Short mmCIF file of C-alpha atoms and ligand atoms in Angstrom, two decimals:
data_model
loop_
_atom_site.label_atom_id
_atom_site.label_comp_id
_atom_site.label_asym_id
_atom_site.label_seq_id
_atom_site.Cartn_x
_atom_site.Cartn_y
_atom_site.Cartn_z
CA UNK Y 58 12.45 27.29 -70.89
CA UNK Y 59 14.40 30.37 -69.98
CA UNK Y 60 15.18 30.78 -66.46
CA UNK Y 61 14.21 34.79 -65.05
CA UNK Y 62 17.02 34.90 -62.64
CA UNK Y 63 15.90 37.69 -60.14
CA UNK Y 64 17.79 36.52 -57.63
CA UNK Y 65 20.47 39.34 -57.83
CA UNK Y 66 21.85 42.07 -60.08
CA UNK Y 67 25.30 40.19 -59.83
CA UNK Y 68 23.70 37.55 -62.32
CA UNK Y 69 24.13 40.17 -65.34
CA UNK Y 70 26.68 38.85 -68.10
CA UNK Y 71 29.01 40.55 -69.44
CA UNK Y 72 27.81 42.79 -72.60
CA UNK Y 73 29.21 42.43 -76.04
CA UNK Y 74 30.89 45.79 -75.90
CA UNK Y 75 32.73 44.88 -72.82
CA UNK Y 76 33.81 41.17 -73.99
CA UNK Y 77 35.37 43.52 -77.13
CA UNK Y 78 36.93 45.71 -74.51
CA UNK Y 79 38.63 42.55 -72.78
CA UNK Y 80 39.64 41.87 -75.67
CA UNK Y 81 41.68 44.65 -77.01
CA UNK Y 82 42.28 46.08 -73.68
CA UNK Y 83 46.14 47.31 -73.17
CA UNK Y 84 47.78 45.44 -70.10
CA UNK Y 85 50.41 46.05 -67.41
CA UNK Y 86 51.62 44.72 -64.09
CA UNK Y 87 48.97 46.50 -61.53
CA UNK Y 88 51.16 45.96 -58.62
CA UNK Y 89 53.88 48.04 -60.12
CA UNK Y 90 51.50 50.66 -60.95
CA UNK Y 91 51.62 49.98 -65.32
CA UNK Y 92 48.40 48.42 -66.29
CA UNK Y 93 47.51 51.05 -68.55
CA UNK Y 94 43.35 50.25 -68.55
CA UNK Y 95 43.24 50.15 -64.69
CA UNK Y 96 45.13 53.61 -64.41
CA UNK Y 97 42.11 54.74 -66.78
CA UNK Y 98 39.41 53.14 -65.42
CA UNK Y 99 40.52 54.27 -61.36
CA UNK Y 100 41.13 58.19 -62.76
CA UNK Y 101 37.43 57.79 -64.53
CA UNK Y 102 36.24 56.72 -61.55
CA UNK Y 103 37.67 59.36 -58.82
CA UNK Y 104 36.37 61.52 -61.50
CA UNK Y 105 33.12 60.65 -61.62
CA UNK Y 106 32.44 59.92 -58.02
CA UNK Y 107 34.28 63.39 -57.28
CA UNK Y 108 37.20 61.89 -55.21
CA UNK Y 109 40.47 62.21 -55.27
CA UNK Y 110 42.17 58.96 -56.18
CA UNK Y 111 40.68 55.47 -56.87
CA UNK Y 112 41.64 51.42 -56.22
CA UNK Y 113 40.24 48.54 -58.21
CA UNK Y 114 39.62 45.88 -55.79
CA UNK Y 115 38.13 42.47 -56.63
CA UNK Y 116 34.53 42.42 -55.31
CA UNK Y 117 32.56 44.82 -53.00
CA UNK Y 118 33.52 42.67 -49.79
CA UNK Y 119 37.27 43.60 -50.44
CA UNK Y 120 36.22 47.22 -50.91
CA UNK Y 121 34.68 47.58 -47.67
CA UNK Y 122 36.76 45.47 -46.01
CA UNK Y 123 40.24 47.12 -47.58
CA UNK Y 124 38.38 50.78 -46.69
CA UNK Y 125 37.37 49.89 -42.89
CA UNK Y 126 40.61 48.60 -42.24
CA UNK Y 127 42.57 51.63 -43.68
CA UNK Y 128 40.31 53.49 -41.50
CA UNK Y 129 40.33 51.70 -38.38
CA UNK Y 130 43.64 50.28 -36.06
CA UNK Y 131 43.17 47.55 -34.05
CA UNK Y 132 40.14 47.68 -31.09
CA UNK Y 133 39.22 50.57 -32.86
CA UNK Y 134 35.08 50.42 -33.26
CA UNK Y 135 32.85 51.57 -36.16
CA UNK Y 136 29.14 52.80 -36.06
CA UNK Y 137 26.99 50.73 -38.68
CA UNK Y 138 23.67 49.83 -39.54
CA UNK Y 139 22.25 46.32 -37.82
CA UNK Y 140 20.67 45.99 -41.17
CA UNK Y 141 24.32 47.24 -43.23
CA UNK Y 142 25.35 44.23 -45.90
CA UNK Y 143 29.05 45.43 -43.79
CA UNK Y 144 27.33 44.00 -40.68
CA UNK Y 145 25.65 41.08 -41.99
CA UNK Y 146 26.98 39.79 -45.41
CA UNK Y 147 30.79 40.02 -45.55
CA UNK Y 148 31.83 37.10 -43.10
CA UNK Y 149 32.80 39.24 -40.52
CA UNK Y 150 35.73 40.51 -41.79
CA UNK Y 151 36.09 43.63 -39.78
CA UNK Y 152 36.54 42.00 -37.07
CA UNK Y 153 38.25 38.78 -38.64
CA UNK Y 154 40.67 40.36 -40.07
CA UNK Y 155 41.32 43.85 -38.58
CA UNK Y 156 40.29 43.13 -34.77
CA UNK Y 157 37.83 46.37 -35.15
CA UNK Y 158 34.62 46.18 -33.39
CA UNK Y 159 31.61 46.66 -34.68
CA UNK Y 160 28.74 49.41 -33.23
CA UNK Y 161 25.07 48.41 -35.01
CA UNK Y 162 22.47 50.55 -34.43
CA UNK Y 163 19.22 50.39 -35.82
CA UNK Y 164 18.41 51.08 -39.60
CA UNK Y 165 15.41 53.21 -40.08
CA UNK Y 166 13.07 51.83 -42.98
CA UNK Y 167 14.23 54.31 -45.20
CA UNK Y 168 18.20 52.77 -45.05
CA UNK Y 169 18.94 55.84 -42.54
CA UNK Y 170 21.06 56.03 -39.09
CA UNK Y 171 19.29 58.44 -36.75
CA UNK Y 172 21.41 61.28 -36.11
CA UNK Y 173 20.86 61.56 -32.39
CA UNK Y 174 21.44 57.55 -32.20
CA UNK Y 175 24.88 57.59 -34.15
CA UNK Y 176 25.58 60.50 -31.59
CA UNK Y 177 24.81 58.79 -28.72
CA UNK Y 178 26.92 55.43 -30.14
CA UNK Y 179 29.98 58.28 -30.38
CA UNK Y 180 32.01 56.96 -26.99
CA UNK Y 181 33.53 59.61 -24.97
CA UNK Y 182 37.37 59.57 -24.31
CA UNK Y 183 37.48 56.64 -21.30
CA UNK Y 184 40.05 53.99 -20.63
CA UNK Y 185 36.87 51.60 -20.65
CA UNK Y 186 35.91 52.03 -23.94
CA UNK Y 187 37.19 51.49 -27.57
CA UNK Y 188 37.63 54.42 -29.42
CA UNK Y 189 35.63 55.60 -31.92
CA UNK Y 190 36.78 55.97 -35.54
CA UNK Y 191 34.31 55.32 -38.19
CA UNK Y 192 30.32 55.46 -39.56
CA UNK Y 193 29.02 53.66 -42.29
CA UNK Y 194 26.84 54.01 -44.05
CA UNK Y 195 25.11 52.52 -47.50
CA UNK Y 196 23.68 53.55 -50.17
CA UNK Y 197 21.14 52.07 -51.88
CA UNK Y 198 20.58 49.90 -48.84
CA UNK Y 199 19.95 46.49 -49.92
CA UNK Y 200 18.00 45.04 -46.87
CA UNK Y 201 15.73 48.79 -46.86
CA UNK Y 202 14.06 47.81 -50.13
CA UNK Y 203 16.85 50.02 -52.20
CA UNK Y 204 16.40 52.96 -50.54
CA UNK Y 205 18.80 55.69 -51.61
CA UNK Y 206 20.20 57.90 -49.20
CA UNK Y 207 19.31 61.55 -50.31
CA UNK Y 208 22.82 64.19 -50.46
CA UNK Y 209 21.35 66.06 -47.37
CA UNK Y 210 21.57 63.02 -45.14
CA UNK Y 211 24.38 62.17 -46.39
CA UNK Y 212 26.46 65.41 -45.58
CA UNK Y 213 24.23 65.83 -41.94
CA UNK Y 214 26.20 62.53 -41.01
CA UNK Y 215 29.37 63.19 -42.22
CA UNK Y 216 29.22 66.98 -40.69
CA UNK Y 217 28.74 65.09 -37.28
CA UNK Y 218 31.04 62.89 -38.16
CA UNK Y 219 33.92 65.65 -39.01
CA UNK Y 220 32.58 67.49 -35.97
CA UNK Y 221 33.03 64.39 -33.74
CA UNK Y 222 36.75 63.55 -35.27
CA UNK Y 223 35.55 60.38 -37.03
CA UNK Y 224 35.67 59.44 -41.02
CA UNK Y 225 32.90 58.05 -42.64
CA UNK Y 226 32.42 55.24 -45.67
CA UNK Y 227 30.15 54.81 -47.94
CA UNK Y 228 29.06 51.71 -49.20
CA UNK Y 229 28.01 52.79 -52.46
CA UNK Y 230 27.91 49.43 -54.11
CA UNK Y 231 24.73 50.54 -56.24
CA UNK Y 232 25.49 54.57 -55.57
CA UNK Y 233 24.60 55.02 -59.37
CA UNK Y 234 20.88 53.66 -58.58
CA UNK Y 235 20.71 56.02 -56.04
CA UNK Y 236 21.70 59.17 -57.81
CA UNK Y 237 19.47 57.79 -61.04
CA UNK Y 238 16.48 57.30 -58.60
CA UNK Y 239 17.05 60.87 -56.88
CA UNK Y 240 17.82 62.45 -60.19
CA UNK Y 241 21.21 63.80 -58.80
CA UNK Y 242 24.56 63.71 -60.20
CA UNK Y 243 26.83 60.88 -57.84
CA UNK Y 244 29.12 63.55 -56.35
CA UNK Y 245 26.47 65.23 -54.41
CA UNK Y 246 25.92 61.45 -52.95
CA UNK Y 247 29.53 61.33 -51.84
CA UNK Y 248 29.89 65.05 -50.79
CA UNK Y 249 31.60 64.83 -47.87
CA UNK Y 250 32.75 61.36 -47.12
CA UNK Y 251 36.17 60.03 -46.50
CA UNK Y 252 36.06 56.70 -48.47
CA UNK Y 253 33.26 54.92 -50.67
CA UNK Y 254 32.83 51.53 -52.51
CA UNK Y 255 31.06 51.01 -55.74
CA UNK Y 256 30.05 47.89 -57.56
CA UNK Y 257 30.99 47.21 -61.06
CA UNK Y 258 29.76 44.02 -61.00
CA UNK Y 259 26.32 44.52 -59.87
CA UNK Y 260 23.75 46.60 -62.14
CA UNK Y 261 26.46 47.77 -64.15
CA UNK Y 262 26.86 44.19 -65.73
CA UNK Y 263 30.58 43.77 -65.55
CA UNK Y 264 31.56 40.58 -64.45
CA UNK Y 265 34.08 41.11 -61.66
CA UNK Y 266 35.16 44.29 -59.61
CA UNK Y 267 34.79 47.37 -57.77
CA UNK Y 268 36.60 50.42 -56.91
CA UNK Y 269 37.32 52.13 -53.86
CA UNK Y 270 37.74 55.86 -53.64
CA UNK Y 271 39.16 58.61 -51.15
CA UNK Y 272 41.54 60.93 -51.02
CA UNK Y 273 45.30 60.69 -52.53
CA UNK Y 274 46.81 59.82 -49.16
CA UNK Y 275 43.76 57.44 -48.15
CA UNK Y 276 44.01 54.96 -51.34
CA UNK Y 277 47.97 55.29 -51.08
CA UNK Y 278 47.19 53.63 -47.85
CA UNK Y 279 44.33 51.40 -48.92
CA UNK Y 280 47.13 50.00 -51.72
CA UNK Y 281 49.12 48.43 -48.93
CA UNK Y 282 45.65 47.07 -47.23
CA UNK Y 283 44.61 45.30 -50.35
CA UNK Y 284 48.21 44.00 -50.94
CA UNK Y 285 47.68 42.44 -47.55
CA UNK Y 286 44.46 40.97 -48.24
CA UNK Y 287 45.80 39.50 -51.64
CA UNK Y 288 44.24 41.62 -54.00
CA UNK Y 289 47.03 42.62 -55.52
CA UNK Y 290 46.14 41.76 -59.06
CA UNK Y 291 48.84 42.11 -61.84
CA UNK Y 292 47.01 41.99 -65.96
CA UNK Y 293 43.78 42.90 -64.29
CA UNK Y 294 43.09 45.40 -67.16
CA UNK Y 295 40.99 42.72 -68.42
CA UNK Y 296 38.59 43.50 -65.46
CA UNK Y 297 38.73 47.45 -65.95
CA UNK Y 298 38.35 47.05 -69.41
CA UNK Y 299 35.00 45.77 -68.79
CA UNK Y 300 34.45 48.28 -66.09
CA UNK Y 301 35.22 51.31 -67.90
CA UNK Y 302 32.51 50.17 -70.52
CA UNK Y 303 30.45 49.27 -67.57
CA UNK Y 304 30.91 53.51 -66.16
CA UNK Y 305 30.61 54.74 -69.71
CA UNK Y 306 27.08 52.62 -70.95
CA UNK Y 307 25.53 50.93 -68.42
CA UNK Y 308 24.44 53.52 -65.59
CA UNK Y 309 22.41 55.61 -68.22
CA UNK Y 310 20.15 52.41 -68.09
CA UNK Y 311 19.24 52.00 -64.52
CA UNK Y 312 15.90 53.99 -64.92
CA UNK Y 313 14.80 50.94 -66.52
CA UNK Y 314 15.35 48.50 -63.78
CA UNK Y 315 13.65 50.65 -61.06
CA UNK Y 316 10.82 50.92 -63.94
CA UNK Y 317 10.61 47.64 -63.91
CA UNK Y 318 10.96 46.75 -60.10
CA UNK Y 319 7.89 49.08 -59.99
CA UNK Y 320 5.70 47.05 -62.28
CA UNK Y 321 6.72 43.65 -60.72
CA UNK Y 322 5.87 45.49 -57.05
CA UNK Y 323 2.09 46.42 -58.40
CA UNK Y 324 1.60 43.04 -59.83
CA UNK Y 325 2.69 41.37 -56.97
CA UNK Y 326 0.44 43.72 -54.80
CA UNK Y 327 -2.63 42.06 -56.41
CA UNK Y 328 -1.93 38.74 -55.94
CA UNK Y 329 -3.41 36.90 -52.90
CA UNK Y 330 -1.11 35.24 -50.05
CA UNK Y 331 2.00 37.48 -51.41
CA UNK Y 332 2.73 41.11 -49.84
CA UNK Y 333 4.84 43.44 -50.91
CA UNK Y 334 5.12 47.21 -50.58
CA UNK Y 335 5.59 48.75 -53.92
CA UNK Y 336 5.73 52.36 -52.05
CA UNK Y 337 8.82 51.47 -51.16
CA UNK Y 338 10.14 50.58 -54.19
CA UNK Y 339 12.70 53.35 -55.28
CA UNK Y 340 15.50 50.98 -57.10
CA UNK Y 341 15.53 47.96 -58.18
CA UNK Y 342 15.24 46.02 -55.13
CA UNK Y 343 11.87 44.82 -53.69
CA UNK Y 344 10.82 42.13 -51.22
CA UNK Y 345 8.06 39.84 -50.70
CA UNK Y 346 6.18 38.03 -47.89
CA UNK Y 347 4.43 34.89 -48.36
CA UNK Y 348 1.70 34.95 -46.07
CA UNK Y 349 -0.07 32.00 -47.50
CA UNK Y 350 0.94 29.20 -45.10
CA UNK Y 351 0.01 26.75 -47.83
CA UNK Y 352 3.71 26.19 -48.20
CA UNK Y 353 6.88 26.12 -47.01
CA UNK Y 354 10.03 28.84 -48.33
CA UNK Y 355 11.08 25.47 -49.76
CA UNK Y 356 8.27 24.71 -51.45
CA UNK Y 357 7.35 28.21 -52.55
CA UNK Y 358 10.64 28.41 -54.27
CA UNK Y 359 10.78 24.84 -55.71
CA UNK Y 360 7.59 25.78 -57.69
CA UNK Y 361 8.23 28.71 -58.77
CA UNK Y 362 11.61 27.62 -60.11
CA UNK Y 363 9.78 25.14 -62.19
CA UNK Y 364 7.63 27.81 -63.96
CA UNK Y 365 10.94 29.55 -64.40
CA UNK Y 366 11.74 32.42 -61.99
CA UNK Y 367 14.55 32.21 -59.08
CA UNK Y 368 14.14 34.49 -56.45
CA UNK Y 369 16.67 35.01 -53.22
CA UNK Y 370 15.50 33.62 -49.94
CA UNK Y 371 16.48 36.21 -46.75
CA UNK Y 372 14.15 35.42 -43.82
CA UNK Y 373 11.92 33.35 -42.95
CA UNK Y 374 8.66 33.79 -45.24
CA UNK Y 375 10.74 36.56 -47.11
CA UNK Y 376 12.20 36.74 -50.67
CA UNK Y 377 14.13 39.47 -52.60
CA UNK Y 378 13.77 40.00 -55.94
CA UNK Y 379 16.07 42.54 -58.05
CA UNK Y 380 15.36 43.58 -61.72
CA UNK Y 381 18.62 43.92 -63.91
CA UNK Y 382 20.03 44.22 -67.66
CA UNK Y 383 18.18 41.47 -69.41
CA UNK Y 384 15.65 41.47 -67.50
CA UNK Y 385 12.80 44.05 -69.11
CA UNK Y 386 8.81 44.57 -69.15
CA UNK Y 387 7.52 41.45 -70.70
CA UNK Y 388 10.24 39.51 -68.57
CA UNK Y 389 8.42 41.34 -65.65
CA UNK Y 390 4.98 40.19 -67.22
CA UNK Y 391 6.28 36.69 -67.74
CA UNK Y 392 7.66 36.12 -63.67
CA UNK Y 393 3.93 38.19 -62.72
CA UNK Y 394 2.51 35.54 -64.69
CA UNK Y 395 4.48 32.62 -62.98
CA UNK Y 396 3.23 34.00 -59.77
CA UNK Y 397 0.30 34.30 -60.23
CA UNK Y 398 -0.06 30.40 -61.51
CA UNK Y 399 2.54 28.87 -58.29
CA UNK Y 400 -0.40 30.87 -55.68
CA UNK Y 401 -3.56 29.58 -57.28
CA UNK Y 402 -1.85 26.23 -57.77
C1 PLP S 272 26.78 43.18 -53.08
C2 PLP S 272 27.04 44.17 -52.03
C3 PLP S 272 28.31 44.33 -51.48
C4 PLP S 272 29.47 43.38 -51.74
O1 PLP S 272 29.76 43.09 -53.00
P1 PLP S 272 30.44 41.70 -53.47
O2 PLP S 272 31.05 42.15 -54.75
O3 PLP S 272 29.32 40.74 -53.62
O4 PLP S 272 31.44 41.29 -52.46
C5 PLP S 272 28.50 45.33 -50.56
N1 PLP S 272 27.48 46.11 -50.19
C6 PLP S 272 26.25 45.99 -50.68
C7 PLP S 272 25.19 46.91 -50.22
C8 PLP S 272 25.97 45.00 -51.61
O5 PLP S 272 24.73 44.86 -52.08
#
């Protein structure tokens, strides 16, 4: 039996075109600036975000990290989300390893930060307080169903932002879902911020890496950052290699998996002790509450693993489930299918 891994959209394998591209790809020392393939794949990708220079960095959680620490000194704070993957999925490292402190206030369904409650987080200039620097933001936002952030929100925060005399990063690890769902091209998604992350490694299907983006001066400082943080990679053109394949084929695609998350959403809609809210469904995330008290998480997932499909587990009753390359309609059909059998079990 094949297993329908919906877990994530980091489960993707590598394609064949991008195992070629490993391959063949021409190599350098990174840390001295001559790995040919990175050089490419960081100009492609300042280019196609519509930034000014780009870093490859190892996984999403080094972007961010590498970007909030060139941002922030010491005691510094930044504004985030209490639902932002910053906040609650990368161990801390703000703090850990930058002593910055951390400002959550609430997400709004749709993945938004009220304007007049980032405002009101903004601390005035007072010996008491820490200063100021940064806002996150992210976009999709994983734990908001996907949602994708539309351009106008985007540049109403970061013209507060400027106004205020703070920056503002984007965590853009699936920024190409977003601009496929809104139908926009990505630079009107990043109009306006200082610094964004996006996954390569994600929906994209390569197998390791993202980049980082800002301006010239910003990623000259970010280099020394991720030096620090030991991401200082040397032959790593056999991660852009894949990456570059990963910019060039793989985002044209992503209609497919929001498609997709859309059909698995209705399904799941009609079947008893399991609620979801395909409304919601923009990308290709979606959750789902078990409200049958027949069993436990535990148990829930135990059987459903045995007809086949893996889902994540991220509250108490709740599941995520995230459609991805190699993952298409009957594979949708087949996991409805398992569903269906684990709830009239
Ligand atoms: C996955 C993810 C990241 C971090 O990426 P890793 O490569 O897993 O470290 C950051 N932000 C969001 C929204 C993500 O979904």
């Amino acid at each position: 039996m094949s297993i329908l891994d919906l877990r994530s959209d980091t489960v993707t394998l590598p394609t064949q075109a991008m195992r070629e591209a490993i391959f063949h790809a021409d190599l350098g020392d990174d840390v001295f600036g001559e790995d040919p393939t990175i050089n490419r794949l960081e100009a492609m990708t300042a280019e196609r975000l519509g930034m000014e220079a780009a870093l490859l960095v190892v996984s999403g959680t080094m972007g961010n990290a590498t970007c909030v620490l060139t941002h922030c000194a010491r005691g510094e704070e930044v504004i985030l989300g209490d639902n932002s993957h910053i906040f609650l999925n990368e161990a801390g490292g703000m703090s850990a390893l930058g002593g910055i402190f951390p400002h959550t206030i609430p997400n709004q369904p749709d993945g938004t930060l009220r304007l007049d409650e980032i405002e009101a987080a903004i601390r005035g200039d007072n010996i008491h307080f820490p200063r100021t620097r940064l806002v996150c933001l992210e976009n999709t936002h994983n734990r908001c169903y996907g949602a994708a952030l539309t351009p106008k929100y985007t540049a109403a925060v970061a013209a507060l932002a400027k106004s205020r005399g703070l920056s503002v990063h984007l965590d853009g690890a699936r920024i190409f879902n977003a601009a496929v769902a809104l139908g926009v091209d990505v630079r009107e998604l990043t109009r306006g911020v200082d610094s964004v992350n996006v996954c390569l490694s994600k929906g994209l299907a390569a197998p390791v890496g993202s980049v980082i983006c800002g301006s010239r001066e910003f990623i000259a400082r970010a280099r020394r950052i991720r030096k620090m943080l030991g991401g200082g990679m040397r032959q790593a053109g056999i991660i852009a290699a894949a990456g570059i394949v990963a910019l060039k084929e793989m985002t044209g695609r992503l209609a497919e998996d929001h498609a997709n998350a859309l059909r698995l959403a209705k399904g799941i809609a009609g079947i008893p002790g399991l609620v979801t809210e395909p409304d919601r469904v923009q990308t290709n995330i979606l959750y789902i509450d078990l409200v049958d008290q027949r069993f436990s998480d535990d148990e829930f997932m135990a059987r459903l693993k045995e007809k086949g499909v893996m889902l994540s587990h991220t509250a108490p009753t709740r599941f995520r489930m995230l459609t991805h390359y190699g993952i298409g309609a009957a594979e949708i059909d087949a996991a409805l299918a398992a569903l269906r059998a684990v709830m009239q079990s």
